[in-house]
Coordinates of C-alpha atoms in Angstrom, one line a residue:
X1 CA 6.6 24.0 -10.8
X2 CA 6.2 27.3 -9.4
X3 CA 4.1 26.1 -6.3
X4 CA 7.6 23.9 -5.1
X5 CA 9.0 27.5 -4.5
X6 CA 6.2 28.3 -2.0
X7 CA 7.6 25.4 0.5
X8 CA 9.2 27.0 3.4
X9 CA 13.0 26.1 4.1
X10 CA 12.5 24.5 7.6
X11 CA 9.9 21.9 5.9
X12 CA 12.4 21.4 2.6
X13 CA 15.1 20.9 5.4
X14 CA 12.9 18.1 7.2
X15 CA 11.9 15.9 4.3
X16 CA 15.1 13.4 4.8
X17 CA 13.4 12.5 8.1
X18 CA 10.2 12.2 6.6
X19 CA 11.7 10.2 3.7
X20 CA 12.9 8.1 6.3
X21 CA 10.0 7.3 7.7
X22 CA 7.7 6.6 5.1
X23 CA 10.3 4.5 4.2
X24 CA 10.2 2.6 7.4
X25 CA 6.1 2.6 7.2
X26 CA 6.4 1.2 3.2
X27 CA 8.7 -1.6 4.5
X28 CA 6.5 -2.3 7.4
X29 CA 3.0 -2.4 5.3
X30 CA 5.0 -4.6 2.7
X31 CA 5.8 -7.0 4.9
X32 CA 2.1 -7.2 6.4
X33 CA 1.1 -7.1 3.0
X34 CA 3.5 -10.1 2.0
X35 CA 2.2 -12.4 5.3
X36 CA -1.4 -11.3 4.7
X37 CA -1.2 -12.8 0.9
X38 CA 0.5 -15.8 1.8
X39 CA -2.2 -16.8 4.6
X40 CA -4.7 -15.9 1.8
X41 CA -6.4 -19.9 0.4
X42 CA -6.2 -20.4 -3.0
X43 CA -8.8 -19.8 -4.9
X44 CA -9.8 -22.4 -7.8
X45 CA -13.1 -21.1 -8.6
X46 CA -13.4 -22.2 -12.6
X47 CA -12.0 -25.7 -11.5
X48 CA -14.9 -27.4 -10.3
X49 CA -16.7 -27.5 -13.3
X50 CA -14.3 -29.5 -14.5
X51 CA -14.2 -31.9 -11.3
X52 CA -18.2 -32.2 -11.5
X53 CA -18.1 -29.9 -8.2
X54 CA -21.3 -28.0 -7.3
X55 CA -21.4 -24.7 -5.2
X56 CA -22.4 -25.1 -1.9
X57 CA -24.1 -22.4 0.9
X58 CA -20.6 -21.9 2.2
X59 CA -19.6 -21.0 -1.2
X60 CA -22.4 -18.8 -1.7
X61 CA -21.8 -16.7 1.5
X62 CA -18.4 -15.7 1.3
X63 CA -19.1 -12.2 2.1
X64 CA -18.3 -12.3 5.9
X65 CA -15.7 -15.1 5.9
X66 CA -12.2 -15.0 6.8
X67 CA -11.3 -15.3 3.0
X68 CA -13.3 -12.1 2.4
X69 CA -11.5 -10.3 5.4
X70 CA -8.0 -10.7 4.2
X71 CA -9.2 -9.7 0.8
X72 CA -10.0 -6.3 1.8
X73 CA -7.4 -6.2 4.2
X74 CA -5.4 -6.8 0.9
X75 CA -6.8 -4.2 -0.9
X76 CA -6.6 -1.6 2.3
X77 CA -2.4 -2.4 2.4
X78 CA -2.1 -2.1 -1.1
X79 CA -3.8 1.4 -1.4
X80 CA -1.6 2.6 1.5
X81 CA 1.1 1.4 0.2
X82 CA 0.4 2.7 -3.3
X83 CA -0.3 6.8 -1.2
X84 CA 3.3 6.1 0.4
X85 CA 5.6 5.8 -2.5
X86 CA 3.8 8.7 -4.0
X87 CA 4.2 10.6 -0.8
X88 CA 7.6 9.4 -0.8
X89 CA 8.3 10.6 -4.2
X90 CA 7.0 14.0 -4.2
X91 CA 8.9 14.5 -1.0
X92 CA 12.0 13.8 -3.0
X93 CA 11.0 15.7 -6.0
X94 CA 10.3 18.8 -3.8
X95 CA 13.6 18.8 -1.7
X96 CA 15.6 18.3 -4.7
X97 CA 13.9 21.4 -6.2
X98 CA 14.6 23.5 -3.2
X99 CA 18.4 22.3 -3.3
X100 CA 18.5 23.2 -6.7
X101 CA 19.6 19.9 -8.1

C-alpha cells in the first residue's frame, strides 16, 4: 500500500466532497437505472413454443427497436454504476489511510 502514501494532503483532504458526489451521481444513475428497467417489456421468449406461437419479422429484427435501446441503455447504467462504487470505495480506502485509521 505504499503507492496511498504518494497522495498529496490537499487531494486526501478533498475526497469527503468527492465522496459526496459520486454519491449523489450513484443515487441519480440508480434511479434512471430503476425507471429504465421498469419501462423495459417483458420478455417471454421460450413461451411460445408452448402457445403454438411462431416468430414473426418483427421478432426477427429486434436489433434497432426500442426494446434493444433500453437494453443497452441498461447495460451502459449498470457499468457506470458498477465504476462508481468502486471509485467511491477506493476514495474511502485512500483517505482513511492518509488519516491513519
Amino acid at each position: 500500500m505504499s503507492f496511498l502514501s504518494s497522495v498529496p494532503d490537499w487531494v486526501a483532504n478533498s475526497f469527503p466532497y468527492i465522496r459526496i458526489v459520486l454519491v449523489c451521481l450513484m443515487v441519480a444513475i440508480g434511479l434512471a437505472l430503476i425507471l429504465v428497467i421498469m419501462f423495459q417489456p417483458s420478455s417471454s421468449s421460450g413461451m411460445g413454443a408452448l402457445s403454438g406461437q411462431r416468430d414473426t419479422f418483427y421478432a426477427k429484427d429486434k436489433s434497432k427497436s426500442l426494446e434493444s435501446v433500453m437494453k443497452k441503455v441498461t447495460v451502459v447504467l449498470g457499468i457506470i454504476e458498477g465504476v462508481l462504487a468502486i471509485l467511491f470505495f477506493v476514495s474511502l480506502i485512500i483517505s482513511r489511510y492518509n488519516l491513519g485509521y
